[in-house]
Amino acid sequence: MDGIHDLGGKRGYGPVDVNEPQEPFHAEYEGREWGMSRTARASSITIDWWRHVRELIPADDYLNRPYFDSWAQTDMAAMIDAGLFSYEELESGVSTTPPGAQIETMDYDAVLKHNTTMASKFDRPVEAPPEFAVGQNIVTNAAGHAGHTRLPEYARGKVGIIISHHGAHSFPDDCAKGIETAQHLYTVSFSATELWGANANPNDSVSLDLWEDYLAAK
Amino acid sequence: MPSYDPKKITKIHQHLHSHLPSDPALRVKALETILVEKGLVNSENIDRWVEVYADDIGPKRGAHVVARAWIDPAFKARLLKDGSKAVDEMGFTGPASGHLKAVENTRDSHNVVVCTLCSCYPFAILGMAPNWYKTAAYRSRIVREPRAVLAEFGVELSEDVAVHVWDSTAELRYLVIPERPAGTEGMSEDDLAKLVTRNSMIGTDRDLKTGDV
């Protein structure tokens, strides 16, 4: 969807503040939210649906509230939607249902070990052969759609060249609707002049990872 | 189960906006409190996750990957071919390392990584993303005017050095392999890793310094 999250190429955002503390967490709540994201995300809430819920945060909050606050907001909205708790329970901090089984406490080494199991794979077997080949020119869809998609606005209706093929991966546009499908995924390179016009440096490029539905032969 | 209904989500966001306190710390606390009440999280485990990502898992892991690639051409070939397998050899598999792609800087080319649509980042080898990586300023501008953004980081590139921007729109995550600085022949992997900055592995730093090892 053409939401506030689709920031690539948008004008009007200021210089990047390159100076910040080296510490991984700049406030305690950032660490709490990070820890919750590692342990508490319900399995029915897929990454694609979660990203879509985040994209739907009202634009002024999306731009102006801190990053981990937007994760918390996304968790709360997705979990309320999925029926994990109610507004009243969230606002009061009191559960109205009997507690479930408590989660086992893990020590430092157990968490470190568990971390190694979290490299999710998104490649999926499909029967269809790839429609495009490395070295082929393609053109991306000019129109977007109202749902979740990973073709940014700045790369729509543009001609690029396929530089690698990754087999088929879960297709976010469907998965964000609860429909598990997979499609061939390609890395597509676009010249800066194709994306931004003749004033861009002709040596420069931007590459994106794009699914077959986003592409047509050129 | 999720509703997959964007209209319902918009209503929930609006409700939360007007009913929860504004302070992010209080909002995160409210979430943790109800998840503990429901038996969905264990606060002690959250403490451990914070410690693990403060102490063990961070950019020093990526720096070791880069240093090994500099001194071991066979490892570098494996890293460029299949980044996920190569970091697994080093025991660094973790969140967002499942489809890892390493891209290499040369004299004539510079790579820089972004996620314009959210803020995807290779946590397993670089740890927590810096704040600037998640800002609208970086996400909007790095694809359109990468040279201007890089200059803000102190990276001045001549016009004939090609800039390649990688927008992480799928589940591939990118690691930039910076150039090995001159005069570092014979240095150990541990010492070389100390030269590799986090920003150089994202692409907002380029010429690594050799002092203070």
Tab-separated table of C-alpha atoms in Angstrom:
chain	number	residue	atom	x	y	z
A	1	MET	CA	0.000	0.000	0.000
A	2	ASP	CA	1.132	3.559	-0.592
A	3	GLY	CA	1.592	4.208	3.099
A	4	ILE	CA	3.816	6.475	5.136
A	5	HIS	CA	6.249	3.564	5.592
A	6	ASP	CA	7.163	3.565	1.875
A	7	LEU	CA	9.906	6.146	2.329
A	8	GLY	CA	12.408	5.383	-0.442
A	9	GLY	CA	13.121	8.471	-2.553
A	10	LYS	CA	10.714	10.759	-0.673
A	11	ARG	CA	11.825	14.382	-0.382
A	12	GLY	CA	11.829	16.638	2.607
A	13	TYR	CA	13.586	14.572	5.263
A	14	GLY	CA	16.559	16.267	6.794
A	15	PRO	CA	20.184	15.360	7.302
A	16	VAL	CA	20.940	12.060	8.995
A	17	ASP	CA	21.930	12.470	12.635
A	18	VAL	CA	25.106	10.399	12.503
A	19	ASN	CA	26.085	10.964	16.120
A	20	GLU	CA	24.530	8.670	18.667
A	21	PRO	CA	25.680	6.554	21.608
A	22	GLN	CA	27.509	3.323	20.755
A	23	GLU	CA	25.462	1.329	23.270
A	24	PRO	CA	23.091	-1.132	21.576
A	25	PHE	CA	20.083	0.109	23.572
A	26	HIS	CA	19.614	3.849	24.129
A	27	ALA	CA	16.811	3.450	26.695
A	28	GLU	CA	15.686	0.634	28.962
A	29	TYR	CA	12.359	0.209	27.193
A	30	GLU	CA	14.157	-0.505	23.903
A	31	GLY	CA	15.739	-3.578	25.440
A	32	ARG	CA	12.442	-4.694	27.008
A	33	GLU	CA	10.674	-4.477	23.637
A	34	TRP	CA	13.553	-6.233	21.871
A	35	GLY	CA	13.442	-9.037	24.460
A	36	MET	CA	9.679	-9.396	24.069
A	37	SER	CA	10.043	-9.531	20.299
A	38	ARG	CA	12.448	-12.452	20.700
A	39	THR	CA	10.184	-14.419	23.004
A	40	ALA	CA	6.540	-13.432	22.836
A	41	ARG	CA	5.449	-13.052	19.276
A	42	ALA	CA	2.527	-15.414	18.770
A	43	SER	CA	3.116	-17.906	15.989
A	44	SER	CA	-0.151	-16.982	14.264
A	45	ILE	CA	1.231	-13.462	13.748
A	46	THR	CA	3.522	-13.904	10.756
A	47	ILE	CA	6.277	-11.455	9.879
A	48	ASP	CA	4.304	-10.220	6.857
A	49	TRP	CA	1.110	-9.584	8.816
A	50	TRP	CA	3.145	-7.963	11.588
A	51	ARG	CA	4.830	-5.636	9.067
A	52	HIS	CA	1.437	-4.731	7.620
A	53	VAL	CA	0.079	-3.940	11.091
A	54	ARG	CA	3.097	-1.664	11.588
A	55	GLU	CA	2.488	0.062	8.253
A	56	LEU	CA	-1.048	0.857	9.405
A	57	ILE	CA	0.108	2.943	12.381
A	58	PRO	CA	-1.292	6.470	11.868
A	59	ALA	CA	1.182	8.494	9.790
A	60	ASP	CA	2.043	11.097	12.425
A	61	ASP	CA	2.795	8.387	14.998
A	62	TYR	CA	4.757	6.356	12.430
A	63	LEU	CA	7.053	9.278	11.686
A	64	ASN	CA	7.339	10.855	15.096
A	65	ARG	CA	7.244	8.144	17.736
A	66	PRO	CA	10.429	6.219	18.591
A	67	TYR	CA	11.235	3.047	16.688
A	68	PHE	CA	10.782	0.483	19.468
A	69	ASP	CA	7.610	2.242	20.543
A	70	SER	CA	6.279	1.439	17.077
A	71	TRP	CA	7.228	-2.222	17.617
A	72	ALA	CA	5.293	-2.209	20.899
A	73	GLN	CA	2.340	-0.516	19.214
A	74	THR	CA	2.446	-3.156	16.467
A	75	ASP	CA	2.620	-6.008	18.990
A	76	MET	CA	-0.305	-4.579	20.961
A	77	ALA	CA	-2.482	-4.066	17.897
A	78	ALA	CA	-1.684	-7.475	16.387
A	79	MET	CA	-2.227	-9.262	19.708
A	80	ILE	CA	-5.506	-7.503	20.476
A	81	ASP	CA	-6.660	-8.310	16.947
A	82	ALA	CA	-5.680	-11.966	17.395
A	83	GLY	CA	-7.558	-12.139	20.702
A	84	LEU	CA	-4.516	-12.651	22.937
A	85	PHE	CA	-5.706	-9.899	25.283
A	86	SER	CA	-8.312	-7.124	25.340
A	87	TYR	CA	-8.042	-3.348	25.573
A	88	GLU	CA	-9.270	-3.537	29.152
A	89	GLU	CA	-6.664	-6.140	30.093
A	90	LEU	CA	-3.862	-4.102	28.475
A	91	GLU	CA	-4.967	-0.858	30.124
A	92	SER	CA	-5.523	-2.384	33.578
A	93	GLY	CA	-2.570	-4.790	33.500
A	94	VAL	CA	-4.850	-7.481	34.905
A	95	SER	CA	-5.766	-10.653	33.043
A	96	THR	CA	-9.381	-11.798	33.280
A	97	THR	CA	-8.533	-15.352	32.192
A	98	PRO	CA	-6.752	-18.038	34.243
A	99	PRO	CA	-2.974	-17.878	33.656
A	100	GLY	CA	-1.518	-20.352	31.158
A	101	ALA	CA	1.529	-22.474	31.845
A	102	GLN	CA	4.451	-20.245	32.827
A	103	ILE	CA	7.371	-20.026	30.445
A	104	GLU	CA	10.475	-21.753	31.664
A	105	THR	CA	13.257	-19.447	32.843
A	106	MET	CA	16.346	-19.559	30.627
A	107	ASP	CA	19.875	-18.696	31.679
A	108	TYR	CA	22.305	-16.648	29.586
A	109	ASP	CA	23.802	-19.630	27.751
A	110	ALA	CA	20.370	-21.072	27.004
A	111	VAL	CA	19.322	-17.776	25.416
A	112	LEU	CA	22.562	-17.622	23.434
A	113	LYS	CA	21.896	-21.148	22.206
A	114	HIS	CA	18.246	-20.422	21.437
A	115	ASN	CA	19.380	-17.436	19.362
A	116	THR	CA	21.119	-19.828	16.954
A	117	THR	CA	17.758	-21.460	16.184
A	118	MET	CA	16.179	-18.174	15.065
A	119	ALA	CA	17.564	-17.921	11.522
A	120	SER	CA	14.221	-18.322	9.792
A	121	LYS	CA	14.278	-19.649	6.239
A	122	PHE	CA	11.795	-18.266	3.736
A	123	ASP	CA	12.647	-20.324	0.659
A	124	ARG	CA	9.867	-22.731	-0.289
A	125	PRO	CA	9.545	-25.447	-2.902
A	126	VAL	CA	7.397	-24.606	-5.934
A	127	GLU	CA	6.711	-26.611	-9.058
A	128	ALA	CA	6.636	-23.699	-11.485
A	129	PRO	CA	9.942	-22.999	-13.210
A	130	PRO	CA	11.307	-19.450	-12.925
A	131	GLU	CA	9.809	-17.091	-15.467
A	132	PHE	CA	12.937	-14.935	-15.743
A	133	ALA	CA	16.656	-15.571	-16.070
A	134	VAL	CA	19.761	-13.812	-14.803
A	135	GLY	CA	20.782	-11.133	-17.285
A	136	GLN	CA	17.234	-10.538	-18.491
A	137	ASN	CA	15.666	-7.075	-18.555
A	138	ILE	CA	12.351	-6.696	-16.783
A	139	VAL	CA	9.907	-3.907	-16.070
A	140	THR	CA	8.240	-3.606	-12.677
A	141	ASN	CA	4.510	-3.137	-12.177
A	142	ALA	CA	3.410	0.451	-12.471
A	143	ALA	CA	0.440	0.066	-10.128
A	144	GLY	CA	0.596	-0.913	-6.493
A	145	HIS	CA	-2.271	-2.364	-4.454
A	146	ALA	CA	-4.010	-1.548	-1.202
A	147	GLY	CA	-2.567	-4.443	0.807
A	148	HIS	CA	0.906	-5.301	2.042
A	149	THR	CA	3.533	-5.417	-0.699
A	150	ARG	CA	7.291	-5.210	-0.931
A	151	LEU	CA	7.579	-3.363	-4.225
A	152	PRO	CA	8.314	0.212	-3.141
A	153	GLU	CA	6.707	3.098	-4.986
A	154	TYR	CA	10.046	4.482	-6.217
A	155	ALA	CA	10.775	1.249	-8.126
A	156	ARG	CA	7.416	0.907	-9.901
A	157	GLY	CA	7.179	1.016	-13.687
A	158	LYS	CA	10.981	0.911	-13.948
A	159	VAL	CA	13.259	-1.157	-16.161
A	160	GLY	CA	15.932	-3.216	-14.424
A	161	ILE	CA	18.125	-6.235	-14.981
A	162	ILE	CA	17.949	-9.505	-13.059
A	163	ILE	CA	21.296	-10.111	-11.375
A	164	SER	CA	20.418	-13.182	-9.306
A	165	HIS	CA	17.688	-15.741	-8.691
A	166	HIS	CA	17.023	-17.142	-5.211
A	167	GLY	CA	14.535	-19.904	-5.892
A	168	ALA	CA	11.030	-19.369	-4.555
A	169	HIS	CA	10.375	-17.520	-1.286
A	170	SER	CA	7.187	-16.931	0.725
A	171	PHE	CA	5.191	-14.232	-1.054
A	172	PRO	CA	4.473	-11.389	1.420
A	173	ASP	CA	1.472	-9.928	-0.436
A	174	ASP	CA	-0.419	-13.204	0.155
A	175	CYS	CA	1.129	-14.195	3.485
A	176	ALA	CA	-0.002	-10.877	5.003
A	177	LYS	CA	-3.557	-12.012	4.224
A	178	GLY	CA	-3.047	-15.391	5.866
A	179	ILE	CA	-2.578	-17.186	2.552
A	180	GLU	CA	0.696	-19.107	2.318
A	181	THR	CA	2.040	-18.945	-1.232
A	182	ALA	CA	5.541	-18.787	-2.676
A	183	GLN	CA	7.032	-17.315	-5.833
A	184	HIS	CA	10.411	-17.055	-7.469
A	185	LEU	CA	12.489	-14.243	-6.009
A	186	TYR	CA	15.121	-12.256	-7.902
A	187	THR	CA	17.585	-9.500	-7.135
A	188	VAL	CA	16.963	-6.768	-9.690
A	189	SER	CA	19.414	-3.938	-10.329
A	190	PHE	CA	18.197	-0.535	-11.521
A	191	SER	CA	20.489	2.236	-12.750
A	192	ALA	CA	20.250	5.437	-10.739
A	193	THR	CA	19.398	7.304	-13.955
A	194	GLU	CA	16.422	4.973	-14.595
A	195	LEU	CA	15.080	5.625	-11.096
A	196	TRP	CA	15.931	9.287	-10.626
A	197	GLY	CA	16.548	10.807	-14.030
A	198	ALA	CA	19.443	12.039	-16.099
A	199	ASN	CA	21.047	14.034	-13.301
A	200	ALA	CA	21.849	10.909	-11.299
A	201	ASN	CA	25.350	9.431	-11.524
A	202	PRO	CA	25.314	6.882	-14.391
A	203	ASN	CA	27.735	4.645	-12.445
A	204	ASP	CA	25.308	4.186	-9.561
A	205	SER	CA	22.632	1.541	-9.032
A	206	VAL	CA	19.961	0.467	-6.574
A	207	SER	CA	19.151	-3.245	-6.215
A	208	LEU	CA	15.957	-4.706	-4.772
A	209	ASP	CA	14.786	-8.256	-4.066
A	210	LEU	CA	11.545	-8.702	-5.984
A	211	TRP	CA	9.009	-11.486	-6.510
A	212	GLU	CA	7.773	-12.660	-9.878
A	213	ASP	CA	4.341	-11.004	-9.518
A	214	TYR	CA	6.038	-7.604	-9.442
A	215	LEU	CA	7.812	-8.145	-12.773
A	216	ALA	CA	7.097	-8.450	-16.492
A	217	ALA	CA	9.441	-9.238	-19.370
A	218	LYS	CA	10.798	-6.164	-21.123
B	1	MET	CA	-6.193	-15.891	15.034
B	2	PRO	CA	-5.448	-12.636	13.202
B	3	SER	CA	-8.323	-11.026	11.314
B	4	TYR	CA	-6.100	-9.913	8.400
B	5	ASP	CA	-8.464	-6.939	8.271
B	6	PRO	CA	-6.622	-3.603	7.812
B	7	LYS	CA	-9.726	-1.591	8.781
B	8	LYS	CA	-9.913	-3.371	12.119
B	9	ILE	CA	-6.205	-2.739	12.718
B	10	THR	CA	-6.583	0.967	11.936
B	11	LYS	CA	-9.348	1.189	14.547
B	12	ILE	CA	-7.195	-0.606	17.129
B	13	HIS	CA	-4.273	1.749	16.442
B	14	GLN	CA	-6.562	4.762	16.898
B	15	HIS	CA	-7.929	3.350	20.152
B	16	LEU	CA	-4.430	2.695	21.503
B	17	HIS	CA	-3.305	6.171	20.439
B	18	SER	CA	-5.999	7.808	22.537
B	19	HIS	CA	-6.100	5.413	25.514
B	20	LEU	CA	-2.471	4.623	26.316
B	21	PRO	CA	0.046	6.971	27.956
B	22	SER	CA	2.330	8.811	25.544
B	23	ASP	CA	5.625	7.835	27.212
B	24	PRO	CA	7.120	4.886	25.266
B	25	ALA	CA	8.523	3.378	28.472
B	26	LEU	CA	5.011	3.235	29.990
B	27	ARG	CA	3.542	1.703	26.826
B	28	VAL	CA	6.205	-0.997	26.647
B	29	LYS	CA	5.701	-1.630	30.366
B	30	ALA	CA	1.952	-2.047	29.811
B	31	LEU	CA	2.645	-4.625	27.099
B	32	GLU	CA	5.121	-6.551	29.244
B	33	THR	CA	2.763	-6.500	32.224
B	34	ILE	CA	-0.155	-8.061	30.374
B	35	LEU	CA	2.069	-10.600	28.588
B	36	VAL	CA	3.479	-11.708	31.949
B	37	GLU	CA	-0.073	-11.903	33.379
B	38	LYS	CA	-1.090	-14.073	30.423
B	39	GLY	CA	1.956	-16.313	30.797
B	40	LEU	CA	3.188	-15.306	27.335
B	41	VAL	CA	6.542	-13.919	28.453
B	42	ASN	CA	8.942	-14.403	31.323
B	43	SER	CA	10.538	-11.123	32.448
B	44	GLU	CA	13.741	-12.830	33.541
B	45	ASN	CA	14.181	-14.167	30.023
B	46	ILE	CA	13.797	-10.647	28.655
B	47	ASP	CA	16.632	-9.576	30.981
B	48	ARG	CA	18.781	-12.349	29.497
B	49	TRP	CA	17.946	-11.350	25.880
B	50	VAL	CA	18.984	-7.780	26.630
B	51	GLU	CA	22.270	-9.001	28.140
B	52	VAL	CA	22.995	-11.344	25.246
B	53	TYR	CA	22.502	-8.550	22.698
B	54	ALA	CA	24.516	-6.104	24.796
B	55	ASP	CA	27.457	-8.440	25.459
B	56	ASP	CA	27.826	-11.267	22.940
B	57	ILE	CA	25.838	-10.503	19.825
B	58	GLY	CA	26.832	-7.324	18.092
B	59	PRO	CA	28.967	-5.871	15.329
B	60	LYS	CA	32.098	-7.599	16.618
B	61	ARG	CA	30.655	-10.784	15.148
B	62	GLY	CA	30.370	-9.217	11.715
B	63	ALA	CA	33.855	-7.754	12.150
B	64	HIS	CA	35.250	-11.259	12.638
B	65	VAL	CA	33.467	-12.455	9.519
B	66	VAL	CA	35.064	-9.613	7.537
B	67	ALA	CA	38.519	-10.174	9.053
B	68	ARG	CA	38.393	-13.864	8.225
B	69	ALA	CA	37.347	-13.064	4.657
B	70	TRP	CA	40.405	-10.796	4.372
B	71	ILE	CA	42.898	-13.436	5.470
B	72	ASP	CA	41.302	-16.613	4.111
B	73	PRO	CA	40.445	-16.486	0.380
B	74	ALA	CA	38.611	-19.828	0.531
B	75	PHE	CA	36.395	-18.527	3.349
B	76	LYS	CA	35.792	-15.321	1.417
B	77	ALA	CA	34.704	-17.341	-1.624
B	78	ARG	CA	32.262	-19.318	0.549
B	79	LEU	CA	30.986	-16.095	2.165
B	80	LEU	CA	30.292	-14.488	-1.211
B	81	LYS	CA	28.621	-17.666	-2.490
B	82	ASP	CA	26.418	-18.403	0.545
B	83	GLY	CA	26.667	-15.935	3.407
B	84	SER	CA	24.338	-17.904	5.683
B	85	LYS	CA	26.478	-21.039	5.512
B	86	ALA	CA	29.686	-19.089	5.993
B	87	VAL	CA	28.510	-17.347	9.182
B	88	ASP	CA	27.148	-20.675	10.413
B	89	GLU	CA	30.717	-22.044	10.199
B	90	MET	CA	31.642	-19.364	12.734
B	91	GLY	CA	28.714	-20.189	15.037
B	92	PHE	CA	27.001	-16.875	14.278
B	93	THR	CA	23.678	-18.153	12.951
B	94	GLY	CA	20.741	-16.243	14.425
B	95	PRO	CA	17.863	-13.857	13.703
B	96	ALA	CA	17.936	-12.581	10.107
B	97	SER	CA	20.957	-14.632	9.047
B	98	GLY	CA	18.864	-17.209	7.157
B	99	HIS	CA	19.444	-15.596	3.758
B	100	LEU	CA	22.624	-13.578	4.094
B	101	LYS	CA	24.280	-11.920	1.095
B	102	ALA	CA	27.779	-10.442	1.354
B	103	VAL	CA	28.724	-7.669	-1.078
B	104	GLU	CA	32.307	-6.527	-1.496
B	105	ASN	CA	33.712	-3.032	-1.862
B	106	THR	CA	36.518	-2.438	-4.336
B	107	ARG	CA	38.606	0.568	-5.346
B	108	ASP	CA	35.977	1.390	-7.963
B	109	SER	CA	32.763	0.509	-6.161
B	110	HIS	CA	31.057	1.125	-2.850
B	111	ASN	CA	28.101	-0.760	-1.379
B	112	VAL	CA	25.563	0.568	1.103
B	113	VAL	CA	22.537	-1.149	2.662
B	114	VAL	CA	19.051	0.087	3.579
B	115	CYS	CA	15.535	-1.167	4.174
B	116	THR	CA	13.289	1.575	2.809
B	117	LEU	CA	10.015	-0.213	3.735
B	118	CYS	CA	10.729	-1.054	7.383
B	119	SER	CA	14.177	-1.445	8.928
B	120	CYS	CA	15.364	-4.983	8.179
B	121	TYR	CA	18.841	-5.609	9.578
B	122	PRO	CA	21.145	-8.633	10.036
B	123	PHE	CA	20.805	-8.769	13.844
B	124	ALA	CA	22.730	-12.047	14.199
B	125	ILE	CA	25.991	-10.564	12.967
B	126	LEU	CA	25.587	-6.816	13.556
B	127	GLY	CA	23.438	-6.753	16.705
B	128	MET	CA	21.027	-3.880	17.246
B	129	ALA	CA	20.594	-1.460	14.356
B	130	PRO	CA	21.803	2.082	14.993
B	131	ASN	CA	19.029	4.626	15.341
B	132	TRP	CA	19.968	6.511	12.168
B	133	TYR	CA	19.424	3.335	10.104
B	134	LYS	CA	15.748	3.378	11.160
B	135	THR	CA	15.093	7.068	10.538
B	136	ALA	CA	12.963	8.471	7.734
B	137	ALA	CA	15.933	10.667	6.745
B	138	TYR	CA	18.198	7.689	6.001
B	139	ARG	CA	15.532	5.422	4.507
B	140	SER	CA	14.188	8.083	2.152
B	141	ARG	CA	17.464	9.621	1.010
B	142	ILE	CA	20.041	6.837	0.739
B	143	VAL	CA	18.425	5.376	-2.394
B	144	ARG	CA	17.993	8.759	-4.105
B	145	GLU	CA	21.068	10.717	-3.079
B	146	PRO	CA	23.484	8.177	-1.600
B	147	ARG	CA	26.535	10.378	-2.169
B	148	ALA	CA	25.027	13.260	-0.190
B	149	VAL	CA	24.076	10.930	2.683
B	150	LEU	CA	27.487	9.260	2.690
B	151	ALA	CA	29.122	12.705	2.848
B	152	GLU	CA	27.161	13.350	6.062
B	153	PHE	CA	28.911	10.253	7.453
B	154	GLY	CA	32.260	11.642	6.294
B	155	VAL	CA	32.539	9.358	3.266
B	156	GLU	CA	33.466	11.464	0.230
B	157	LEU	CA	33.448	9.480	-3.008
B	158	SER	CA	34.791	10.578	-6.364
B	159	GLU	CA	32.292	10.533	-9.228
B	160	ASP	CA	33.902	7.503	-10.847
B	161	VAL	CA	33.464	5.255	-7.806
B	162	ALA	CA	30.161	3.450	-8.443
B	163	VAL	CA	27.704	3.428	-5.540
B	164	HIS	CA	25.539	0.320	-5.247
B	165	VAL	CA	22.606	0.614	-2.849
B	166	TRP	CA	20.932	-2.598	-1.635
B	167	ASP	CA	17.316	-2.144	-0.515
B	168	SER	CA	16.367	-5.132	1.700
B	169	THR	CA	12.848	-5.629	0.325
B	170	ALA	CA	12.698	-9.426	0.876
B	171	GLU	CA	14.240	-11.679	3.536
B	172	LEU	CA	17.776	-11.374	2.177
B	173	ARG	CA	20.016	-9.429	4.518
B	174	TYR	CA	23.179	-7.698	3.357
B	175	LEU	CA	26.679	-7.477	4.794
B	176	VAL	CA	29.190	-5.103	3.207
B	177	ILE	CA	32.783	-6.375	3.116
B	178	PRO	CA	34.902	-3.223	3.319
B	179	GLU	CA	38.336	-3.082	1.708
B	180	ARG	CA	41.219	-4.290	3.814
B	181	PRO	CA	43.371	-1.304	4.758
B	182	ALA	CA	46.923	-1.158	3.388
B	183	GLY	CA	49.725	-1.960	5.798
B	184	THR	CA	47.839	-4.660	7.673
B	185	GLU	CA	49.685	-7.635	6.198
B	186	GLY	CA	50.510	-10.249	8.793
B	187	MET	CA	47.931	-9.046	11.306
B	188	SER	CA	45.829	-11.676	13.105
B	189	GLU	CA	42.093	-12.132	12.604
B	190	ASP	CA	41.462	-10.735	16.094
B	191	ASP	CA	43.494	-7.603	15.431
B	192	LEU	CA	42.011	-7.088	11.988
B	193	ALA	CA	38.484	-7.435	13.399
B	194	LYS	CA	39.187	-4.456	15.687
B	195	LEU	CA	39.643	-2.267	12.589
B	196	VAL	CA	36.208	-3.109	11.158
B	197	THR	CA	33.541	-0.591	12.174
B	198	ARG	CA	29.839	-1.355	12.315
B	199	ASN	CA	29.122	1.422	9.821
B	200	SER	CA	31.630	-0.031	7.350
B	201	MET	CA	29.575	-3.251	7.285
B	202	ILE	CA	26.404	-1.238	6.501
B	203	GLY	CA	28.297	0.930	4.025
B	204	THR	CA	28.268	4.316	5.756
B	205	ASP	CA	31.999	4.091	6.471
B	206	ARG	CA	34.662	3.209	3.884
B	207	ASP	CA	38.348	3.851	4.560
B	208	LEU	CA	39.156	1.928	7.720
B	209	LYS	CA	41.814	3.305	10.045
B	210	THR	CA	44.757	1.197	11.154
B	211	GLY	CA	45.820	3.042	14.320
B	212	ASP	CA	45.243	2.043	17.964
B	213	VAL	CA	45.327	-1.724	17.568
